[in-house]
PDB file of C-alpha atoms in Angstrom:
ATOM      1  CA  UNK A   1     -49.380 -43.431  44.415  1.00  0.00           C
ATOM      2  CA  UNK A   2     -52.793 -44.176  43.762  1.00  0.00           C
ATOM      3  CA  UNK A   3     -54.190 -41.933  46.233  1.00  0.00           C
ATOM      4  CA  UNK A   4     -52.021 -39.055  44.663  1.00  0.00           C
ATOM      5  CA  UNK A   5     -53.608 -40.006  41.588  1.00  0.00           C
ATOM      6  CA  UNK A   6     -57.098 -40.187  42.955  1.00  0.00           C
ATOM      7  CA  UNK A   7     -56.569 -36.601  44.157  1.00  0.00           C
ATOM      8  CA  UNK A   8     -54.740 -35.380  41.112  1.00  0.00           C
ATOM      9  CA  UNK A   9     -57.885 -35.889  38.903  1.00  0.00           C
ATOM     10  CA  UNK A  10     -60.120 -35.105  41.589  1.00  0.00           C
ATOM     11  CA  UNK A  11     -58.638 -31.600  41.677  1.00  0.00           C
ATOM     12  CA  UNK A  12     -58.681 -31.314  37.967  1.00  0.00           C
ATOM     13  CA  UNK A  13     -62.152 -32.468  37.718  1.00  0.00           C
ATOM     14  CA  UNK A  14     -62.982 -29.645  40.287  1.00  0.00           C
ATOM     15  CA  UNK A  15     -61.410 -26.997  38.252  1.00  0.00           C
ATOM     16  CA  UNK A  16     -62.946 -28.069  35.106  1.00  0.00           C
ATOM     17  CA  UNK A  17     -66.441 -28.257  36.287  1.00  0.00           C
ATOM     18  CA  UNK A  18     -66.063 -25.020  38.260  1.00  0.00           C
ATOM     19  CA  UNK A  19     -64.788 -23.216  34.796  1.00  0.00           C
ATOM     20  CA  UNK A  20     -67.672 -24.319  33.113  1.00  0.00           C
ATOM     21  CA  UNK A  21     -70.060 -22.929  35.706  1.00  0.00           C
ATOM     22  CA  UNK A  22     -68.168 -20.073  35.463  1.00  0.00           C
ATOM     23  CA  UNK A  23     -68.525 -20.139  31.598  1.00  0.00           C
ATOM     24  CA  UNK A  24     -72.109 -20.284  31.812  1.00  0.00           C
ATOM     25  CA  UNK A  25     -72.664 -17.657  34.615  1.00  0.00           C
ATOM     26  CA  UNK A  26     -70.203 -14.936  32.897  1.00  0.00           C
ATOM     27  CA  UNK A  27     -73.229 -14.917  29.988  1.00  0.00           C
ATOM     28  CA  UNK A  28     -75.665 -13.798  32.608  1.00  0.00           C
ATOM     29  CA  UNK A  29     -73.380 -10.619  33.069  1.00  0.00           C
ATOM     30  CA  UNK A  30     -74.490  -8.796  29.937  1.00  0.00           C
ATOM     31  CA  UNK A  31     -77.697  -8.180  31.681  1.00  0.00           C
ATOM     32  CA  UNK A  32     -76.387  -5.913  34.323  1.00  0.00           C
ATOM     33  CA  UNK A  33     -74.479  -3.120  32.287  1.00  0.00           C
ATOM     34  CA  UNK A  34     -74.394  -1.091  35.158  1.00  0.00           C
ATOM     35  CA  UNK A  35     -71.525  -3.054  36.242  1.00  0.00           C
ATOM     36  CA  UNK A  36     -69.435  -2.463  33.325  1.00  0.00           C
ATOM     37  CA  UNK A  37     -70.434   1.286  33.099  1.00  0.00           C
ATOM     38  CA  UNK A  38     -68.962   1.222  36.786  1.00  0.00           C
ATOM     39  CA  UNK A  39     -65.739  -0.390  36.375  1.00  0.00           C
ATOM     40  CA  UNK A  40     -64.978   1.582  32.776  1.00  0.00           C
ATOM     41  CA  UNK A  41     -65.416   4.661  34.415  1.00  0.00           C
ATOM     42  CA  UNK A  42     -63.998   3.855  37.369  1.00  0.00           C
ATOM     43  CA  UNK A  43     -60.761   2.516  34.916  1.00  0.00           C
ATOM     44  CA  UNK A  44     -60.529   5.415  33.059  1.00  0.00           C
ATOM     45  CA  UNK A  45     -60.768   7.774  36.411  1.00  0.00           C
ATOM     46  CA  UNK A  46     -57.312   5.432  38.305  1.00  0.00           C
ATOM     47  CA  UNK A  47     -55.630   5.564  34.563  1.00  0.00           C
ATOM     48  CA  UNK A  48     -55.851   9.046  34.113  1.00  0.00           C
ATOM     49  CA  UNK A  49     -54.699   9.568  37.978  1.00  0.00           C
ATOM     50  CA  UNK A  50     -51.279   8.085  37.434  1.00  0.00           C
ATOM     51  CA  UNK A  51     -50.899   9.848  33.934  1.00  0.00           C
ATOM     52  CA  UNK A  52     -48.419  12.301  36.243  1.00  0.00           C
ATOM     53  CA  UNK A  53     -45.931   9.391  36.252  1.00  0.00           C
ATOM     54  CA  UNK A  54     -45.347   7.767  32.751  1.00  0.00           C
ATOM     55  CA  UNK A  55     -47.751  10.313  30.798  1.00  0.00           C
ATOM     56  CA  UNK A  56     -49.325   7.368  29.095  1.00  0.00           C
ATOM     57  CA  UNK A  57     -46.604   5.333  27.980  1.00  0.00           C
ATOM     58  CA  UNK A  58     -45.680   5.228  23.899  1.00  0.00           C
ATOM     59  CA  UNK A  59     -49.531   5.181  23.087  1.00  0.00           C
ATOM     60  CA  UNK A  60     -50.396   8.512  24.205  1.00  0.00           C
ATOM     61  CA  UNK A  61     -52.351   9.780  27.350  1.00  0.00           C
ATOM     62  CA  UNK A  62     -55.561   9.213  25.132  1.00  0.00           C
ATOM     63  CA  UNK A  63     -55.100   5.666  24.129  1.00  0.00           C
ATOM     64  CA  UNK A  64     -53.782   4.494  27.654  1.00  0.00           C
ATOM     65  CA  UNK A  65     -57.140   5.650  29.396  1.00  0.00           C
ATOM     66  CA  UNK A  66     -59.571   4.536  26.684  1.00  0.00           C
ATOM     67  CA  UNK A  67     -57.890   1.195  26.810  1.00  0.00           C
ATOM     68  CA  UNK A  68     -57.744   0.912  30.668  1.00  0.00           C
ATOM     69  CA  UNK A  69     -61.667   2.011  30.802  1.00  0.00           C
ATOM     70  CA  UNK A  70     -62.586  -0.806  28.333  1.00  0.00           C
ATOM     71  CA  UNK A  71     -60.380  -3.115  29.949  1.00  0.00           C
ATOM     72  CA  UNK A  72     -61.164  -2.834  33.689  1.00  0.00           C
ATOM     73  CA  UNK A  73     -64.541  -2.095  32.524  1.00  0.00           C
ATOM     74  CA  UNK A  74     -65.562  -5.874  31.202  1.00  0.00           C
ATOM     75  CA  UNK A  75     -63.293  -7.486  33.837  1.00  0.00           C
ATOM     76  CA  UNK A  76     -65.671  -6.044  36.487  1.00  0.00           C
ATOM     77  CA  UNK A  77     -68.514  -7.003  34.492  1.00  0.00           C
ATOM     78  CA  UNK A  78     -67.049 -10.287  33.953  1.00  0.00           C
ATOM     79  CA  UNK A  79     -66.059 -10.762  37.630  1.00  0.00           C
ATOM     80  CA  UNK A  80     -68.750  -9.121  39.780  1.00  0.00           C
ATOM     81  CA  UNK A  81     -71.867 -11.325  38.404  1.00  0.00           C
ATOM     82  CA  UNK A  82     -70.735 -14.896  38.623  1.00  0.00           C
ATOM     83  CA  UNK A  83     -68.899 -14.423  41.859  1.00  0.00           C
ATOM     84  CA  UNK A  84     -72.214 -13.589  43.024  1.00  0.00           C
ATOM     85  CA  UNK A  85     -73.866 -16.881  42.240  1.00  0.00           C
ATOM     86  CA  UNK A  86     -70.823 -19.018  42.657  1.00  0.00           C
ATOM     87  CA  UNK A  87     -68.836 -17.567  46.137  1.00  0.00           C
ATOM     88  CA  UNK A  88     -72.048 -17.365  48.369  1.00  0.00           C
ATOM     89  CA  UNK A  89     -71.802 -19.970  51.348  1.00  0.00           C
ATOM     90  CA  UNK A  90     -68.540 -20.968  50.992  1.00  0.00           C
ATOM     91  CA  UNK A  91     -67.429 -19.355  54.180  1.00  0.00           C
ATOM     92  CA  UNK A  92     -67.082 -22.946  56.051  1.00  0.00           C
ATOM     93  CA  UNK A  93     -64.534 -23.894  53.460  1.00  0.00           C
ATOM     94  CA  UNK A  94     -61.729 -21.198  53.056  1.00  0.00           C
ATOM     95  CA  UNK A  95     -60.049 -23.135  51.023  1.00  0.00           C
ATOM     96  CA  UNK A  96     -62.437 -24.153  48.349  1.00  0.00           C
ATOM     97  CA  UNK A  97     -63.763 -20.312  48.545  1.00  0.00           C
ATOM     98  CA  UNK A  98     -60.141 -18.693  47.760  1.00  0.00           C
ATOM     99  CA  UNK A  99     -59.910 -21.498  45.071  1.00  0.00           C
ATOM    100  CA  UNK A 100     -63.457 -20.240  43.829  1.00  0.00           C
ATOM    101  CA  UNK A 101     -62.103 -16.557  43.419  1.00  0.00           C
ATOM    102  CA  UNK A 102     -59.072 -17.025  41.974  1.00  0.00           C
ATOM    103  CA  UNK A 103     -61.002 -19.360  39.135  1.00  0.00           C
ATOM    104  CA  UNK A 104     -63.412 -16.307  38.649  1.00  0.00           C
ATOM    105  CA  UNK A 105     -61.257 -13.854  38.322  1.00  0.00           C
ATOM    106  CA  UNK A 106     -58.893 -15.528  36.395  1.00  0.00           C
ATOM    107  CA  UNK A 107     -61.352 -16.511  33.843  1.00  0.00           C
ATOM    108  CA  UNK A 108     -62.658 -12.931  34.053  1.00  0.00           C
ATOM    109  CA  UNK A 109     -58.902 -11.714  33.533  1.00  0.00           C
ATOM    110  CA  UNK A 110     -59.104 -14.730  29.776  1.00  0.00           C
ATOM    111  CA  UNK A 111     -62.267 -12.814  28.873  1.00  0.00           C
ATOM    112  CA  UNK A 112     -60.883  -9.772  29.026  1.00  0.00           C
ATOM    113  CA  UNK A 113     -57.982 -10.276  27.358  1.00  0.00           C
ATOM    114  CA  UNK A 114     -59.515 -11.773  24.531  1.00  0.00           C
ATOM    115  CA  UNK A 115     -62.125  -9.406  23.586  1.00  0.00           C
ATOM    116  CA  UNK A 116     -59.677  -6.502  24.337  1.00  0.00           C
ATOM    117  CA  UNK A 117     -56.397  -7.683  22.532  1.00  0.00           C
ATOM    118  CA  UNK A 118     -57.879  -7.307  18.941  1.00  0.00           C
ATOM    119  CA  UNK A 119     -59.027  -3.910  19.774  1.00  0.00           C
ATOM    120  CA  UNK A 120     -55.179  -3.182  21.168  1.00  0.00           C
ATOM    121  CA  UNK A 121     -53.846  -4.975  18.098  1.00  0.00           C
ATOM    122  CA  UNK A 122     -55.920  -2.936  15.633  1.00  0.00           C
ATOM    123  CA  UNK A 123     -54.483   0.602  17.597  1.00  0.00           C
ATOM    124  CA  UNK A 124     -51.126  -0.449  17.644  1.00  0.00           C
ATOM    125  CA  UNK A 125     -51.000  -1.531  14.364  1.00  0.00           C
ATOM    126  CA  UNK A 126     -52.688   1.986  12.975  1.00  0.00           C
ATOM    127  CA  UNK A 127     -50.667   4.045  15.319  1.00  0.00           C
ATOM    128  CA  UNK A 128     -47.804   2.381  14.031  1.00  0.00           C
ATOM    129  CA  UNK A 129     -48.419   2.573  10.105  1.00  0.00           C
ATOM    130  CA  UNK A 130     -50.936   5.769  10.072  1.00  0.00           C
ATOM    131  CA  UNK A 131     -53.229   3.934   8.635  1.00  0.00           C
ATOM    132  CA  UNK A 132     -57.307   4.462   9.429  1.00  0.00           C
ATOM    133  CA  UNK A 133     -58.360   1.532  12.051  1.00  0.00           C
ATOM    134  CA  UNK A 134     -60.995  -0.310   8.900  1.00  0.00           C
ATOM    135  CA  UNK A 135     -57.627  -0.778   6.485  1.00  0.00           C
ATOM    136  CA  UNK A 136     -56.145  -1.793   9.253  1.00  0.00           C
ATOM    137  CA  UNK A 137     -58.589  -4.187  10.556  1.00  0.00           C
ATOM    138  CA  UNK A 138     -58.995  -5.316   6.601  1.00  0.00           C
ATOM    139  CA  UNK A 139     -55.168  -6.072   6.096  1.00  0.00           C
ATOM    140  CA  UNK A 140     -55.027  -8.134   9.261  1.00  0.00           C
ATOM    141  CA  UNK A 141     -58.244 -10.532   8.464  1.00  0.00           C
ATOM    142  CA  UNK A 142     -57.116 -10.516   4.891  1.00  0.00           C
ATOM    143  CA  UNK A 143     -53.614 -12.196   6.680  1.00  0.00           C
ATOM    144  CA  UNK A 144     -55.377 -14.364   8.747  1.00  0.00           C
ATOM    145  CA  UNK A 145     -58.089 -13.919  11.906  1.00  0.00           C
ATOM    146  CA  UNK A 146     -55.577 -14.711  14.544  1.00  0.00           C
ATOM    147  CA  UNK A 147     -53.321 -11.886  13.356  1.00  0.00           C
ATOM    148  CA  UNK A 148     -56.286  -9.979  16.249  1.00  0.00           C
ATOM    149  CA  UNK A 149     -54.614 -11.679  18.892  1.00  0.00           C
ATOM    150  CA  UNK A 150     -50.756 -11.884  17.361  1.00  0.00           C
ATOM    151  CA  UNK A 151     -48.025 -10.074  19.315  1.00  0.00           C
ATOM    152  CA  UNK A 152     -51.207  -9.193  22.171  1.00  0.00           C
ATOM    153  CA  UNK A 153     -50.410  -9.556  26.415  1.00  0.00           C
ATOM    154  CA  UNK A 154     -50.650 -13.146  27.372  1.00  0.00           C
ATOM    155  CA  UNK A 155     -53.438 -14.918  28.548  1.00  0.00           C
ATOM    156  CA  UNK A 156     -52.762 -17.004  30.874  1.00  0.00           C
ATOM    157  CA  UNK A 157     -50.236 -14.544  32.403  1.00  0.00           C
ATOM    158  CA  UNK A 158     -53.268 -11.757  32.461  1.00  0.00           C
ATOM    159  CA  UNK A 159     -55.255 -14.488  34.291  1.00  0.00           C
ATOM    160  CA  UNK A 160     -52.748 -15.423  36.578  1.00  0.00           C
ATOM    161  CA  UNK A 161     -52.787 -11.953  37.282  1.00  0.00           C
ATOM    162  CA  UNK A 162     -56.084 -10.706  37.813  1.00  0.00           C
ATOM    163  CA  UNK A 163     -57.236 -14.062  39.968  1.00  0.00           C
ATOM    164  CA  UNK A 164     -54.283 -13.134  42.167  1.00  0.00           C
ATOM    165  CA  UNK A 165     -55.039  -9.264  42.776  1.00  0.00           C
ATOM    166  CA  UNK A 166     -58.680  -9.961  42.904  1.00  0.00           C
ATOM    167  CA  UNK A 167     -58.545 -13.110  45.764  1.00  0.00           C
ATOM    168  CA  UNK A 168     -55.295 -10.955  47.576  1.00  0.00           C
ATOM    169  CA  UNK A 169     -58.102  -8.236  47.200  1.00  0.00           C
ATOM    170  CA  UNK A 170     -61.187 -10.301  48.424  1.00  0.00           C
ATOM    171  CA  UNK A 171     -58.652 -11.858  51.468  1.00  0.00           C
ATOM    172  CA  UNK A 172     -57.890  -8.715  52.811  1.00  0.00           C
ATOM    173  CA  UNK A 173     -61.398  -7.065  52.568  1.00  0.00           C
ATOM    174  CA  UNK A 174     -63.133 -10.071  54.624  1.00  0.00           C
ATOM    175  CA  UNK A 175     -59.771  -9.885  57.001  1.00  0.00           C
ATOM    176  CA  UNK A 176     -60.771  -6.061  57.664  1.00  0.00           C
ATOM    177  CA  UNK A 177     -64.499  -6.717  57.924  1.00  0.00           C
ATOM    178  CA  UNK A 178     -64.020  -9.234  60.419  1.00  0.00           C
ATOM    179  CA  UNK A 179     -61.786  -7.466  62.617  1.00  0.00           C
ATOM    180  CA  UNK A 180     -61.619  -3.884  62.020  1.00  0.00           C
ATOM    181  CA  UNK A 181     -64.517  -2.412  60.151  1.00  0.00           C
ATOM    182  CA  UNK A 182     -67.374  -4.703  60.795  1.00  0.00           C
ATOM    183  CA  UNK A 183     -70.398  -4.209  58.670  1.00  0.00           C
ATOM    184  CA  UNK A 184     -73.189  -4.616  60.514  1.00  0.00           C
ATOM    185  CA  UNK A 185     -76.592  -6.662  59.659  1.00  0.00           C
ATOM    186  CA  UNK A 186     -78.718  -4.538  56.651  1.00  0.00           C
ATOM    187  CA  UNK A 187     -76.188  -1.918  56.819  1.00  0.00           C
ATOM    188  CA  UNK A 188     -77.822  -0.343  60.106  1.00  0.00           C
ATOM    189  CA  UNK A 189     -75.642   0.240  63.472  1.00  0.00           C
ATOM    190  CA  UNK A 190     -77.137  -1.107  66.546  1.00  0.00           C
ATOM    191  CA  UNK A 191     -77.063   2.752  68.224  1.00  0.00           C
ATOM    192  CA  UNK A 192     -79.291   3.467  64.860  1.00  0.00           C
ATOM    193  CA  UNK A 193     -81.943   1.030  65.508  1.00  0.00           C
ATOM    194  CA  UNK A 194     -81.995   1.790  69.355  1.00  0.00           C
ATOM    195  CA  UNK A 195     -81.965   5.449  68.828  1.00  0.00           C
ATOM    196  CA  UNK A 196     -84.759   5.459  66.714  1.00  0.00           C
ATOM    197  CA  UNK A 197     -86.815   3.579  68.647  1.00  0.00           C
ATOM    198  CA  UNK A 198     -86.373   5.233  71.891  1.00  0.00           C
ATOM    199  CA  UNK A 199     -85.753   8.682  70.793  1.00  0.00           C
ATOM    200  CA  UNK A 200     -88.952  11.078  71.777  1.00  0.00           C
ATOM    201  CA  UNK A 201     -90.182  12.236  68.249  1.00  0.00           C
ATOM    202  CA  UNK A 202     -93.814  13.560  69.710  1.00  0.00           C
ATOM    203  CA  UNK A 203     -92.521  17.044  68.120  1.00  0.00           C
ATOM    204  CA  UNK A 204     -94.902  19.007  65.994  1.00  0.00           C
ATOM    205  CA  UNK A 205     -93.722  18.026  62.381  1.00  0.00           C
ATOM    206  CA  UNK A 206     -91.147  14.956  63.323  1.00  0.00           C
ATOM    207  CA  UNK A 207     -92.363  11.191  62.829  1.00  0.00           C
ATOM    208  CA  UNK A 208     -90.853   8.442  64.299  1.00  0.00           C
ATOM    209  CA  UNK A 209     -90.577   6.371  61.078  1.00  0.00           C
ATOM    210  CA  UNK A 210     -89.462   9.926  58.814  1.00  0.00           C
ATOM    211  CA  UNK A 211     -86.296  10.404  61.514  1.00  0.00           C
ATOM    212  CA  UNK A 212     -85.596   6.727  61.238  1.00  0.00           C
ATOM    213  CA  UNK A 213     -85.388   6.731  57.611  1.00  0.00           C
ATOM    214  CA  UNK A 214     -83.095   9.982  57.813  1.00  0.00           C
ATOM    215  CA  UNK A 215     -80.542   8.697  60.415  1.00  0.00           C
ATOM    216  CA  UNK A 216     -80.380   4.977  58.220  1.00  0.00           C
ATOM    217  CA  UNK A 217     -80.071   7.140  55.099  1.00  0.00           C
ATOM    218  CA  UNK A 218     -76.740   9.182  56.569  1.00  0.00           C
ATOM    219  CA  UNK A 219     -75.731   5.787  57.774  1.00  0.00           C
ATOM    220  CA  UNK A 220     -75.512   4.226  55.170  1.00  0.00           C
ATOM    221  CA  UNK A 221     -73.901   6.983  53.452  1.00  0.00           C
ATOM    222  CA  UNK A 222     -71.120   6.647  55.873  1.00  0.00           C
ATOM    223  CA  UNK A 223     -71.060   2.991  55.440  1.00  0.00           C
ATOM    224  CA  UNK A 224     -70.728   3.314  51.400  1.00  0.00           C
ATOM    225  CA  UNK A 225     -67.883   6.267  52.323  1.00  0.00           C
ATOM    226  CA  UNK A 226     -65.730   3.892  54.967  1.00  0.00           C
ATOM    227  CA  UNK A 227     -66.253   0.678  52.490  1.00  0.00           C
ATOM    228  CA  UNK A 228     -64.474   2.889  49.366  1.00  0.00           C
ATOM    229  CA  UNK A 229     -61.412   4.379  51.523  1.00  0.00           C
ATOM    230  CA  UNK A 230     -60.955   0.841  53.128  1.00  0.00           C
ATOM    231  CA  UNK A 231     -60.895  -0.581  49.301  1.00  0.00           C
ATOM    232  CA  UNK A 232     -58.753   2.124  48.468  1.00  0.00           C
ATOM    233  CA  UNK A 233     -56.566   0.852  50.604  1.00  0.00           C
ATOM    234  CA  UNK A 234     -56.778  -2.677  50.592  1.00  0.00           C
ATOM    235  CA  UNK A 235     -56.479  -2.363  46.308  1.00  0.00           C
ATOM    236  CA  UNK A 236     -53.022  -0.357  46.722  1.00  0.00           C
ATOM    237  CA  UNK A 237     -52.107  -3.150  48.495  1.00  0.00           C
ATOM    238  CA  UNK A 238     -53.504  -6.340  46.136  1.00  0.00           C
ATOM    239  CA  UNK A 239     -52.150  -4.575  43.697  1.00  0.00           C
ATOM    240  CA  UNK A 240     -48.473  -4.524  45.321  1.00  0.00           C
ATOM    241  CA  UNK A 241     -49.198  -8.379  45.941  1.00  0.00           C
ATOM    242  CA  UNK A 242     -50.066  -9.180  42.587  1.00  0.00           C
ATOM    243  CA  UNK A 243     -47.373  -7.691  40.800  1.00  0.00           C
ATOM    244  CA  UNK A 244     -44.883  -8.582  42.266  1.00  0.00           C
ATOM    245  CA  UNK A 245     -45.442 -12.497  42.880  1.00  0.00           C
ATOM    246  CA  UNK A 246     -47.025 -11.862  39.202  1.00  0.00           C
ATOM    247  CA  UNK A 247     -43.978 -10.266  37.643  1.00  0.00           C
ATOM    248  CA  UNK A 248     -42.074 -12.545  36.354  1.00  0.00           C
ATOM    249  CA  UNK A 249     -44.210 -14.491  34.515  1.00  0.00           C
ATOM    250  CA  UNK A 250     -45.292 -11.927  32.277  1.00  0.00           C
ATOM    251  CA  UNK A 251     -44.816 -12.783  28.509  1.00  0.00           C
ATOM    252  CA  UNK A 252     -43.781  -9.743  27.195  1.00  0.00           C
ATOM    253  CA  UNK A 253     -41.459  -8.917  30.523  1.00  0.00           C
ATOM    254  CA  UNK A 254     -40.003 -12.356  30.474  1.00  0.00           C
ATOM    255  CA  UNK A 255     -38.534 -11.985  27.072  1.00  0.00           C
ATOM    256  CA  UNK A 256     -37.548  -8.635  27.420  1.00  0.00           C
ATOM    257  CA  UNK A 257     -35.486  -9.197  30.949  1.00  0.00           C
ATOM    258  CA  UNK A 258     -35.028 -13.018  31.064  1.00  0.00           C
ATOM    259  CA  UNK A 259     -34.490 -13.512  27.397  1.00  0.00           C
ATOM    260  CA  UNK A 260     -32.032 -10.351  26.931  1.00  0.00           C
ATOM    261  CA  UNK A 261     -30.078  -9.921  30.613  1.00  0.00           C
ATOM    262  CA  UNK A 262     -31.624 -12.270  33.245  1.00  0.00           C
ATOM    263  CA  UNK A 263     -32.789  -9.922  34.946  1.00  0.00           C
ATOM    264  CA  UNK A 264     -36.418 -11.041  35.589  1.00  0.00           C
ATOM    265  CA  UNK A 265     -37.410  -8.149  38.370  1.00  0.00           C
ATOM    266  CA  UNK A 266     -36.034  -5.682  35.844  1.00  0.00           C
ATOM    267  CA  UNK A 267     -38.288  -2.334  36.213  1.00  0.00           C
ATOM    268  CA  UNK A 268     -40.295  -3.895  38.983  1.00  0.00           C
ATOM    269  CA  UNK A 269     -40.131  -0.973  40.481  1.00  0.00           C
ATOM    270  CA  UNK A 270     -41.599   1.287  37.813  1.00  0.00           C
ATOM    271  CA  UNK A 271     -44.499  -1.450  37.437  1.00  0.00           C
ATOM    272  CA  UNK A 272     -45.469  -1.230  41.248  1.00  0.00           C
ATOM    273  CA  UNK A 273     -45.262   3.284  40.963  1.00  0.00           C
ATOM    274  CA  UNK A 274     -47.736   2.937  38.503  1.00  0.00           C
ATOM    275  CA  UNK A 275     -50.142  -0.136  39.524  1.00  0.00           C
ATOM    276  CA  UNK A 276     -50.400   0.765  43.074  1.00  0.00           C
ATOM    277  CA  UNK A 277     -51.385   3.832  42.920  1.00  0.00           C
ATOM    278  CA  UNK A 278     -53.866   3.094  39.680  1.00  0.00           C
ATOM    279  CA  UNK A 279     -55.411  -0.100  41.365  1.00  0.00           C
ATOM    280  CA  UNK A 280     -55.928   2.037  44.715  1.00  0.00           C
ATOM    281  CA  UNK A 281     -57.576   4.695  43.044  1.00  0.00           C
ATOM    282  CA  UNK A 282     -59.648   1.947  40.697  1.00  0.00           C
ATOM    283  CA  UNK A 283     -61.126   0.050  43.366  1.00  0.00           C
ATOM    284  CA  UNK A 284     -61.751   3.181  45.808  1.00  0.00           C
ATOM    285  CA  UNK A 285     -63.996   4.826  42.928  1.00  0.00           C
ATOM    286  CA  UNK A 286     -65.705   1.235  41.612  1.00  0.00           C
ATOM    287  CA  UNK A 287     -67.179   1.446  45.296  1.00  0.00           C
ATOM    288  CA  UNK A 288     -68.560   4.424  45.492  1.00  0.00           C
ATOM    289  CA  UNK A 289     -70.256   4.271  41.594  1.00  0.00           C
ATOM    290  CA  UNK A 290     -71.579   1.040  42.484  1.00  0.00           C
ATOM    291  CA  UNK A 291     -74.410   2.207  44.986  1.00  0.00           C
ATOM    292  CA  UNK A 292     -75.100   4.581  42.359  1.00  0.00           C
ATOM    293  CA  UNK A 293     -75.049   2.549  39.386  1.00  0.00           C
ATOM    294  CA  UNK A 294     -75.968  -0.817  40.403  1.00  0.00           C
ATOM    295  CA  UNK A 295     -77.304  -0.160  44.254  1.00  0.00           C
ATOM    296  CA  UNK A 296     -78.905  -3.783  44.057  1.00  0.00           C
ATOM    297  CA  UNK A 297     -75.293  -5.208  44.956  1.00  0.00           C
ATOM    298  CA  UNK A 298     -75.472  -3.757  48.415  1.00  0.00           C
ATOM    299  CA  UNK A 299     -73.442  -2.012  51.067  1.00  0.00           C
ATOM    300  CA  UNK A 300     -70.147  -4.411  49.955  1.00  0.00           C
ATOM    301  CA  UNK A 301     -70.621  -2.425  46.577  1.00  0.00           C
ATOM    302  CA  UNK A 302     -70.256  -6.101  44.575  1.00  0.00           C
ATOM    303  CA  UNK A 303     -67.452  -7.632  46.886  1.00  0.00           C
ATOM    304  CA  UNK A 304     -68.024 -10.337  49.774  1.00  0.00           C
ATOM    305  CA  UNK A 305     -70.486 -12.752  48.765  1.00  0.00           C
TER     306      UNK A 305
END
């Protein structure tokens, strides 16, 4: 009993302290906007894409991909930076390093949430009334402040989500690295290296170091190219993961199925048509504006550490 107990607050003095580290590194991440710029326009890109299958829901095509580009936009932004300080060199512990993730993301997922659900609540409201978005805003503070967040997506059941697609996510690109698409050291292929330094370049108008530079530009191009189809991929997949072990404990799906006819895998199925897709495409276009955008986070465009 008392070793349970020594390992109950053990664990809970892990997460806590781990949280707050996170807390203080996610205010670091308003000094790389690139990220955001990445993941909002990468957000609004995989939104539009799946447009063809619910047209934007009751909101309107317009609303749906300005929210999504927002949304996905300061997750990234809230992800990318602290799990670059806080996941490095965790490799010997898998455990403590999956643990790691899901806390990041999950607190990324809070953030999100709770800057973007006034925004949401402040749309709905207007498109519901017809009202301009500053009455609106002015009737709900004149109510109270936390009539922002009233009636908004869960929390805890966006964070639950989120740390789950992005540590599926993270699982499965380190699983492919590994074993089928290894990256190698500084981006460069041994055959590169080899080639350019054995290669006869004593042609008029050829340098040795001006063809080496070429060939490890066009590799790396091909590198950045295979690392956004194989998180294309690997994001369609997350993204099945996620949603489905996720499902259920959505608020606003668990009162609408459990509440009203038990049902709590009711229109699982229309969920996964539109996430899959919309994830794939969102995580396949992050990483290829993220050499562009932010090219400081490398050839694992902001994944890996």
């Amino acid at each position: 009993m008392f070793e349970v107990l020594t390992h109950t607050y053990n664990g809970f003095k892990w997460i806590v302290h781990h949280i707050l580290k996170d807390e203080s590194e996610t205010r670091q991440s308003l000094q790389d906007p690139g990220i955001f710029l990445s993941g909002a326009l990468a957000g609004g890109f995989a939104r539009g894409g799946v447009l063809v299958i619910d047209r934007g829901g009751l909101k309107g095509a317009t609303q749906a991909v300005g929210r999504r580009t927002l949304q996905l936009g300061i997750l990234m932004m809230f992800y990318i930076s602290p799990a670059s300080h806080m996941l490095p060199d965790l490799e010997d512990t898998p455990f403590i390093k999956m643990a790691t993730t899901f806390l990041v993301a999950a607190c990324a997922g809070f953030h999100m949430r709770f800057i973007c659900n006034p925004i949401s609540r402040v749309m709905d409201e207007s498109l519901r009334t017809g009202m301009p978005w500053h009455q609106v805003m002015r009737m709900l503070y004149n109510k109270t402040i936390l009539q922002f967040w009233y009636v908004g997506p869960n929390f805890f059941a966006n964070a639950f989500y989120y740390g789950t697609l992005l540590t599926v996510f993270e699982g499965l690109r380190r699983f492919s690295e590994r074993n089928n698409f290894p990256l190698p050291k500084d981006g460069y292929p041994l055959q590169a290296i080899t080639a350019s330094s054995t290669e006869d370049h004593s042609q008029v108008g050829f340098s040795s170091t001006f063809f080496s530079n070429t060939f490890h530009l066009q590799y790396s191009s091909y590198i950045y190219m295979r690392t956004a189809a194989t998180n294309f991929f690997i994001g369609g997949v997350s993204a099945a993961v996620a949603s489905t072990f996720c499902y259920p404990y959505s608020a606003h799906r668990y009162l609408q199925t459990v509440i009203h006819d038990s049902a709590i895998c009711r229109g699982l199925g229309s969920t996964l048509a539109k996430e899959v897709p919309m994830m794939a495409i969102f995580f396949g276009t992050f990483s290829l504006l993220q050499p562009i955008l932010v090219p400081h986070h490398g050839i694992r465009c902001g994944f890996g550490y």
